[in-house]
CSV table of C-alpha atoms in Angstrom, one decimal:
chain,number,residue,atom,x,y,z
A,1,UNK,CA,30.2,-16.6,-24.7
A,2,UNK,CA,33.9,-16.1,-25.5
A,3,UNK,CA,33.2,-13.4,-28.0
A,4,UNK,CA,33.9,-11.3,-24.9
A,5,UNK,CA,36.5,-11.4,-22.2
A,6,UNK,CA,35.6,-13.7,-19.3
A,7,UNK,CA,35.7,-12.2,-15.9
A,8,UNK,CA,37.7,-14.1,-13.3
A,9,UNK,CA,35.6,-14.4,-10.1
A,10,UNK,CA,38.0,-13.7,-7.2
A,11,UNK,CA,35.5,-14.6,-4.5
A,12,UNK,CA,38.2,-15.8,-2.1
A,13,UNK,CA,40.0,-12.5,-2.1
A,14,UNK,CA,36.7,-10.6,-1.3
A,15,UNK,CA,35.0,-12.7,1.3
A,16,UNK,CA,37.4,-15.5,2.1
A,17,UNK,CA,36.6,-15.8,5.8
A,18,UNK,CA,32.9,-16.1,5.1
A,19,UNK,CA,32.9,-18.7,2.4
A,20,UNK,CA,34.6,-21.9,3.6
A,21,UNK,CA,32.5,-24.5,5.4
A,22,UNK,CA,31.5,-28.1,5.5
A,23,UNK,CA,29.0,-29.7,3.1
A,24,UNK,CA,27.3,-31.6,5.9
A,25,UNK,CA,27.7,-34.9,4.1
A,26,UNK,CA,30.5,-36.2,6.3
A,27,UNK,CA,33.3,-35.4,3.9
A,28,UNK,CA,35.9,-32.7,4.6
A,29,UNK,CA,34.9,-30.7,1.6
A,30,UNK,CA,35.3,-27.0,1.1
A,31,UNK,CA,32.4,-24.9,-0.3
A,32,UNK,CA,31.4,-21.4,-1.2
A,33,UNK,CA,28.1,-20.0,-0.1
A,34,UNK,CA,26.3,-19.7,3.2
A,35,UNK,CA,27.7,-22.3,5.6
A,36,UNK,CA,25.4,-25.3,5.8
A,37,UNK,CA,23.2,-24.1,3.0
A,38,UNK,CA,21.9,-26.7,0.5
A,39,UNK,CA,23.0,-24.2,-2.2
A,40,UNK,CA,26.6,-24.2,-1.1
A,41,UNK,CA,29.0,-25.0,-4.0
A,42,UNK,CA,31.7,-27.6,-3.5
A,43,UNK,CA,35.0,-26.3,-4.7
A,44,UNK,CA,37.2,-29.1,-3.4
A,45,UNK,CA,39.1,-31.5,-5.6
A,46,UNK,CA,36.7,-34.3,-4.6
A,47,UNK,CA,33.8,-33.2,-6.8
A,48,UNK,CA,31.3,-36.1,-6.6
A,49,UNK,CA,30.3,-35.3,-10.2
A,50,UNK,CA,26.9,-36.2,-11.6
A,51,UNK,CA,27.7,-39.2,-13.8
A,52,UNK,CA,25.9,-40.8,-16.7
A,53,UNK,CA,25.8,-44.3,-18.3
A,54,UNK,CA,26.6,-45.5,-21.8
A,55,UNK,CA,23.7,-45.5,-24.3
A,56,UNK,CA,24.7,-48.0,-27.1
A,57,UNK,CA,22.5,-46.4,-29.8
A,58,UNK,CA,24.1,-43.0,-29.1
A,59,UNK,CA,27.6,-44.3,-28.7
A,60,UNK,CA,27.3,-45.9,-32.2
A,61,UNK,CA,27.2,-42.4,-33.7
A,62,UNK,CA,30.8,-41.8,-32.7
A,63,UNK,CA,33.4,-42.3,-35.5
A,64,UNK,CA,35.0,-45.8,-35.3
A,65,UNK,CA,38.5,-44.4,-34.7
A,66,UNK,CA,37.4,-42.6,-31.6
A,67,UNK,CA,35.4,-45.6,-30.3
A,68,UNK,CA,38.5,-47.8,-30.7
A,69,UNK,CA,40.7,-45.2,-28.9
A,70,UNK,CA,38.2,-45.2,-26.0
A,71,UNK,CA,38.8,-41.6,-25.0
A,72,UNK,CA,37.2,-38.3,-25.9
A,73,UNK,CA,39.9,-35.5,-26.1
A,74,UNK,CA,38.2,-32.4,-24.8
A,75,UNK,CA,39.8,-28.9,-24.9
A,76,UNK,CA,38.9,-26.4,-22.3
A,77,UNK,CA,40.2,-22.9,-21.4
A,78,UNK,CA,42.9,-22.8,-18.8
A,79,UNK,CA,41.6,-19.5,-17.5
A,80,UNK,CA,40.1,-19.4,-13.9
A,81,UNK,CA,36.5,-18.5,-14.6
A,82,UNK,CA,34.1,-19.8,-11.9
A,83,UNK,CA,31.7,-21.6,-12.2
A,84,UNK,CA,32.6,-22.6,-15.8
A,85,UNK,CA,36.1,-23.9,-15.4
A,86,UNK,CA,38.5,-23.1,-12.6
A,87,UNK,CA,40.9,-24.6,-10.0
A,88,UNK,CA,39.8,-26.4,-6.9
A,89,UNK,CA,41.2,-25.6,-3.5
A,90,UNK,CA,44.3,-27.7,-4.2
A,91,UNK,CA,45.2,-25.2,-7.0
A,92,UNK,CA,45.7,-28.0,-9.5
A,93,UNK,CA,42.4,-29.9,-10.1
A,94,UNK,CA,40.2,-28.4,-12.8
A,95,UNK,CA,36.5,-28.2,-11.8
A,96,UNK,CA,33.4,-26.4,-13.1
A,97,UNK,CA,30.1,-26.7,-15.0
A,98,UNK,CA,31.8,-27.1,-18.4
A,99,UNK,CA,33.8,-30.1,-17.2
A,100,UNK,CA,30.7,-31.7,-15.7
A,101,UNK,CA,28.7,-31.4,-18.9
A,102,UNK,CA,31.6,-32.8,-21.0
A,103,UNK,CA,31.9,-35.7,-18.5
A,104,UNK,CA,28.1,-36.5,-18.9
A,105,UNK,CA,28.5,-36.5,-22.7
A,106,UNK,CA,31.5,-38.8,-22.6
A,107,UNK,CA,29.7,-41.1,-20.2
A,108,UNK,CA,26.8,-41.4,-22.5
A,109,UNK,CA,29.1,-42.1,-25.4
A,110,UNK,CA,30.9,-44.8,-23.5
A,111,UNK,CA,34.2,-42.9,-23.6
A,112,UNK,CA,36.7,-41.8,-21.0
A,113,UNK,CA,37.1,-38.0,-21.1
A,114,UNK,CA,40.6,-36.6,-21.5
A,115,UNK,CA,40.6,-32.9,-20.4
A,116,UNK,CA,43.3,-30.7,-21.9
A,117,UNK,CA,43.3,-27.1,-20.6
A,118,UNK,CA,45.0,-24.6,-22.9
A,119,UNK,CA,44.8,-20.9,-23.7
A,120,UNK,CA,41.7,-19.6,-25.4
A,121,UNK,CA,43.2,-19.2,-28.9
A,122,UNK,CA,44.7,-22.7,-28.7
A,123,UNK,CA,41.3,-24.3,-28.3
A,124,UNK,CA,40.6,-23.5,-31.9
A,125,UNK,CA,44.1,-24.4,-33.0
A,126,UNK,CA,43.6,-27.8,-31.3
A,127,UNK,CA,40.3,-28.3,-33.2
A,128,UNK,CA,41.9,-27.3,-36.5
A,129,UNK,CA,44.8,-29.8,-36.0
A,130,UNK,CA,42.5,-32.5,-34.7
A,131,UNK,CA,44.3,-32.5,-31.4
A,132,UNK,CA,40.9,-32.2,-29.8
A,133,UNK,CA,37.7,-34.1,-30.6
A,134,UNK,CA,35.7,-31.2,-29.2
A,135,UNK,CA,35.7,-28.1,-27.0
A,136,UNK,CA,33.4,-27.6,-24.0
A,137,UNK,CA,34.5,-24.1,-22.9
A,138,UNK,CA,31.7,-21.6,-23.0
A,139,UNK,CA,31.9,-21.2,-26.7
A,140,UNK,CA,29.2,-19.1,-28.3
A,141,UNK,CA,27.7,-20.0,-31.7
A,142,UNK,CA,28.5,-17.3,-34.2
A,143,UNK,CA,27.9,-17.2,-37.9
A,144,UNK,CA,31.6,-16.7,-38.5
A,145,UNK,CA,32.6,-19.7,-36.5
A,146,UNK,CA,30.0,-21.9,-38.2
A,147,UNK,CA,32.1,-21.6,-41.4
A,148,UNK,CA,34.8,-23.8,-39.7
A,149,UNK,CA,33.1,-25.6,-36.8
A,150,UNK,CA,30.0,-27.6,-36.0
A,151,UNK,CA,28.0,-26.9,-32.9
A,152,UNK,CA,25.7,-28.8,-30.5
A,153,UNK,CA,24.1,-26.4,-28.1
A,154,UNK,CA,23.8,-27.0,-24.3
A,155,UNK,CA,23.3,-23.7,-22.6
A,156,UNK,CA,22.0,-20.2,-23.2
A,157,UNK,CA,24.5,-17.4,-23.5
A,158,UNK,CA,23.2,-14.7,-21.1
A,159,UNK,CA,24.5,-11.5,-19.7
A,160,UNK,CA,23.4,-10.1,-16.3
A,161,UNK,CA,23.3,-6.8,-14.4
A,162,UNK,CA,24.5,-7.3,-10.9
A,163,UNK,CA,23.8,-4.8,-8.1
A,164,UNK,CA,24.0,-4.6,-4.3
A,165,UNK,CA,21.7,-6.9,-2.4
A,166,UNK,CA,18.4,-5.4,-1.4
A,167,UNK,CA,17.9,-2.9,-4.2
A,168,UNK,CA,14.5,-2.6,-5.7
A,169,UNK,CA,16.0,-1.4,-9.0
A,170,UNK,CA,15.4,-3.7,-12.0
A,171,UNK,CA,16.8,-3.4,-15.5
A,172,UNK,CA,14.5,-4.4,-18.4
A,173,UNK,CA,15.8,-2.0,-21.1
A,174,UNK,CA,17.6,1.2,-21.9
A,175,UNK,CA,15.6,3.6,-19.9
A,176,UNK,CA,16.3,1.6,-16.7
A,177,UNK,CA,20.0,2.5,-16.8
A,178,UNK,CA,19.6,6.2,-17.8
A,179,UNK,CA,21.8,8.2,-15.5
A,180,UNK,CA,23.2,5.1,-13.8
A,181,UNK,CA,26.9,4.3,-13.3
A,182,UNK,CA,27.6,0.9,-14.7
A,183,UNK,CA,30.9,-1.0,-15.2
A,184,UNK,CA,31.7,-3.4,-18.1
A,185,UNK,CA,34.8,-5.0,-19.5
A,186,UNK,CA,36.2,-3.1,-22.6
A,187,UNK,CA,35.8,-4.7,-26.0
A,188,UNK,CA,32.9,-7.0,-24.9
A,189,UNK,CA,29.4,-7.7,-26.2
A,190,UNK,CA,28.0,-6.2,-23.0
A,191,UNK,CA,29.9,-3.0,-23.6
A,192,UNK,CA,28.4,-2.7,-27.1
A,193,UNK,CA,24.9,-3.2,-25.7
A,194,UNK,CA,25.4,-0.6,-23.0
A,195,UNK,CA,26.9,2.0,-25.4
A,196,UNK,CA,23.9,1.4,-27.7
A,197,UNK,CA,21.5,1.8,-24.8
A,198,UNK,CA,23.2,5.0,-23.7
A,199,UNK,CA,22.8,6.5,-27.2
A,200,UNK,CA,19.2,5.5,-27.3
A,201,UNK,CA,18.6,7.3,-23.9
A,202,UNK,CA,20.3,10.5,-25.2
A,203,UNK,CA,18.2,10.4,-28.3
A,204,UNK,CA,15.0,10.0,-26.2
A,205,UNK,CA,16.0,13.0,-24.0
A,206,UNK,CA,17.1,10.8,-21.1
A,207,UNK,CA,20.5,10.9,-19.3
A,208,UNK,CA,23.3,8.7,-20.8
A,209,UNK,CA,24.9,5.8,-18.9
A,210,UNK,CA,28.0,6.6,-17.0
A,211,UNK,CA,30.2,3.7,-18.2
A,212,UNK,CA,33.2,2.8,-16.0
A,213,UNK,CA,36.1,0.5,-16.7
A,214,UNK,CA,38.5,-1.2,-14.3
A,215,UNK,CA,41.9,-2.9,-14.8
A,216,UNK,CA,41.5,-5.7,-12.3
A,217,UNK,CA,38.7,-8.2,-11.9
A,218,UNK,CA,38.3,-7.7,-8.2
A,219,UNK,CA,37.9,-4.0,-8.8
A,220,UNK,CA,34.4,-4.5,-10.3
A,221,UNK,CA,33.0,-5.9,-7.0
A,222,UNK,CA,35.0,-3.6,-4.7
A,223,UNK,CA,33.5,-0.6,-6.6
A,224,UNK,CA,30.1,-2.1,-6.3
A,225,UNK,CA,30.3,-2.6,-2.6
A,226,UNK,CA,31.7,0.9,-2.0
A,227,UNK,CA,28.8,2.3,-4.2
A,228,UNK,CA,31.2,3.9,-6.7
A,229,UNK,CA,29.1,2.1,-9.4
A,230,UNK,CA,25.5,1.2,-9.4
A,231,UNK,CA,25.9,-2.1,-11.2
A,232,UNK,CA,28.2,-4.4,-13.1
A,233,UNK,CA,27.1,-5.7,-16.5
A,234,UNK,CA,28.9,-9.0,-17.3
A,235,UNK,CA,28.5,-12.7,-18.1
A,236,UNK,CA,25.6,-14.3,-16.3
A,237,UNK,CA,27.5,-17.4,-15.1
A,238,UNK,CA,30.1,-15.4,-13.2
A,239,UNK,CA,27.5,-13.0,-11.8
A,240,UNK,CA,25.3,-15.9,-10.7
A,241,UNK,CA,28.3,-17.6,-9.0
A,242,UNK,CA,29.3,-14.4,-7.2
A,243,UNK,CA,25.8,-13.8,-6.0
A,244,UNK,CA,25.6,-17.4,-4.6
A,245,UNK,CA,29.0,-17.5,-3.1
A,246,UNK,CA,29.5,-14.0,-1.6
A,247,UNK,CA,25.9,-13.2,-0.7
A,248,UNK,CA,26.3,-9.5,-1.1
A,249,UNK,CA,24.7,-8.8,-4.4
A,250,UNK,CA,21.8,-9.8,-6.6
A,251,UNK,CA,21.0,-10.1,-10.3
A,252,UNK,CA,18.6,-7.3,-11.4
A,253,UNK,CA,18.3,-8.0,-15.1
A,254,UNK,CA,19.3,-10.7,-17.6
A,255,UNK,CA,19.7,-10.4,-21.3
A,256,UNK,CA,20.9,-12.5,-24.3
A,257,UNK,CA,24.6,-12.2,-25.1
A,258,UNK,CA,23.4,-11.5,-28.7
A,259,UNK,CA,21.5,-8.4,-27.7
A,260,UNK,CA,18.2,-7.9,-29.5
A,261,UNK,CA,19.4,-9.7,-32.6
A,262,UNK,CA,19.5,-13.3,-31.5
A,263,UNK,CA,19.5,-15.4,-28.4
A,264,UNK,CA,23.1,-16.4,-27.8
A,265,UNK,CA,23.8,-20.1,-27.2
A,266,UNK,CA,26.8,-22.0,-25.8
A,267,UNK,CA,27.7,-25.2,-27.6
A,268,UNK,CA,29.9,-28.2,-27.8
A,269,UNK,CA,32.3,-27.3,-30.6
A,270,UNK,CA,34.0,-29.7,-33.1
A,271,UNK,CA,35.8,-29.4,-36.3
A,272,UNK,CA,33.4,-29.2,-39.2
A,273,UNK,CA,33.0,-32.6,-40.8
A,274,UNK,CA,34.5,-34.5,-37.8
A,275,UNK,CA,31.4,-36.7,-37.6
A,276,UNK,CA,30.9,-35.9,-34.0
A,277,UNK,CA,28.3,-33.2,-33.8
A,278,UNK,CA,25.4,-35.7,-34.2
A,279,UNK,CA,26.8,-37.8,-31.3
A,280,UNK,CA,27.2,-34.7,-29.1
A,281,UNK,CA,23.7,-33.5,-29.8
A,282,UNK,CA,22.1,-36.9,-29.2
A,283,UNK,CA,24.1,-37.4,-25.9
A,284,UNK,CA,23.1,-33.9,-24.8
A,285,UNK,CA,19.4,-34.6,-25.5
A,286,UNK,CA,19.7,-37.8,-23.5
A,287,UNK,CA,21.1,-36.2,-20.4
A,288,UNK,CA,18.6,-33.3,-20.7
A,289,UNK,CA,15.8,-35.9,-20.8
A,290,UNK,CA,17.1,-38.1,-17.9
A,291,UNK,CA,17.6,-35.1,-15.6
A,292,UNK,CA,21.3,-35.4,-15.0
A,293,UNK,CA,21.9,-32.2,-17.1
A,294,UNK,CA,19.6,-30.2,-14.8
A,295,UNK,CA,21.4,-31.5,-11.7
A,296,UNK,CA,24.7,-30.2,-13.1
A,297,UNK,CA,23.3,-26.7,-13.8
A,298,UNK,CA,21.7,-26.6,-10.4
A,299,UNK,CA,24.9,-27.4,-8.5
A,300,UNK,CA,26.6,-24.5,-10.3
A,301,UNK,CA,23.7,-22.0,-10.0
A,302,UNK,CA,23.1,-22.0,-13.8
A,303,UNK,CA,19.6,-23.4,-14.0
A,304,UNK,CA,18.3,-20.2,-15.7
A,305,UNK,CA,20.5,-20.9,-18.7
A,306,UNK,CA,19.1,-24.4,-19.3
A,307,UNK,CA,18.0,-25.5,-22.8
A,308,UNK,CA,15.2,-27.9,-23.6
A,309,UNK,CA,17.1,-29.6,-26.4
A,310,UNK,CA,20.4,-29.5,-28.2
A,311,UNK,CA,20.4,-27.7,-31.5
A,312,UNK,CA,22.9,-28.4,-34.3
A,313,UNK,CA,24.3,-25.2,-35.8
A,314,UNK,CA,21.4,-22.9,-34.9
A,315,UNK,CA,21.4,-19.2,-35.9
A,316,UNK,CA,24.5,-17.6,-34.3
A,317,UNK,CA,25.6,-14.2,-33.4
A,318,UNK,CA,25.9,-12.2,-36.7
A,319,UNK,CA,29.2,-11.4,-38.2
A,320,UNK,CA,30.7,-8.0,-37.2
């Protein structure tokens, strides 16, 4: 998904007093979501992650040097982007769906995972220099990236329209946003899609889309609540997390990050020729089949982006 800017979900700043509560399991955990709800999301340092077990036949696919080392060095973005990767309530422990999935893969391969958060551009520098054995950080498969990296998919790359809770408005295509005021982040895939849709509406004699841009992440949601915009069009994971945690909005339409051209897919990323992509795909297929993968997506509100199997180097977003 990182062919576009990732929105930081600043839920605490918007609804802090409503979001902290106990999980009901006897632990002093902090959660976001409705207090006491089974869908409440644990954001404390004590994650109680879904864990897997080593599968010898899959672990044997890992290159010998990495097996002997015993650790899987995984790069992840240091940005705060809930629910993908962000900081727990102690402001130092990294949590999120990407870390959970990487942990499941490492467990299956019989390796201890070594997370190394860095800036987005340094994820690829780390792969190029073999500092990382892989990256689990919401990376979209693209045709350009496939020239240098191998991919094993584990999630769909979707975008979502988010509007105020209770609306009957639904977005299925260009005509549904004609005359509407919608915000997006500049220079993103969703901006391109929205601009294209606006042009299609004008060509068809409908009103264009009134596209709005904001400087701060929190401004999107403040504008939505004050009805200065009708919807926000952004990454599905951040919108799904905001819907679940704040309880003030709903998703009214979901689309591929690749637009009409291809279904975008998020993948474990490794240096081309590293010998790891087959191991990643096999491990992902295993956790998909045993149900642990589904548990991870459910706990972060991302079940709608589940895949049935891991694909190695599938068709990616086309080159610009």
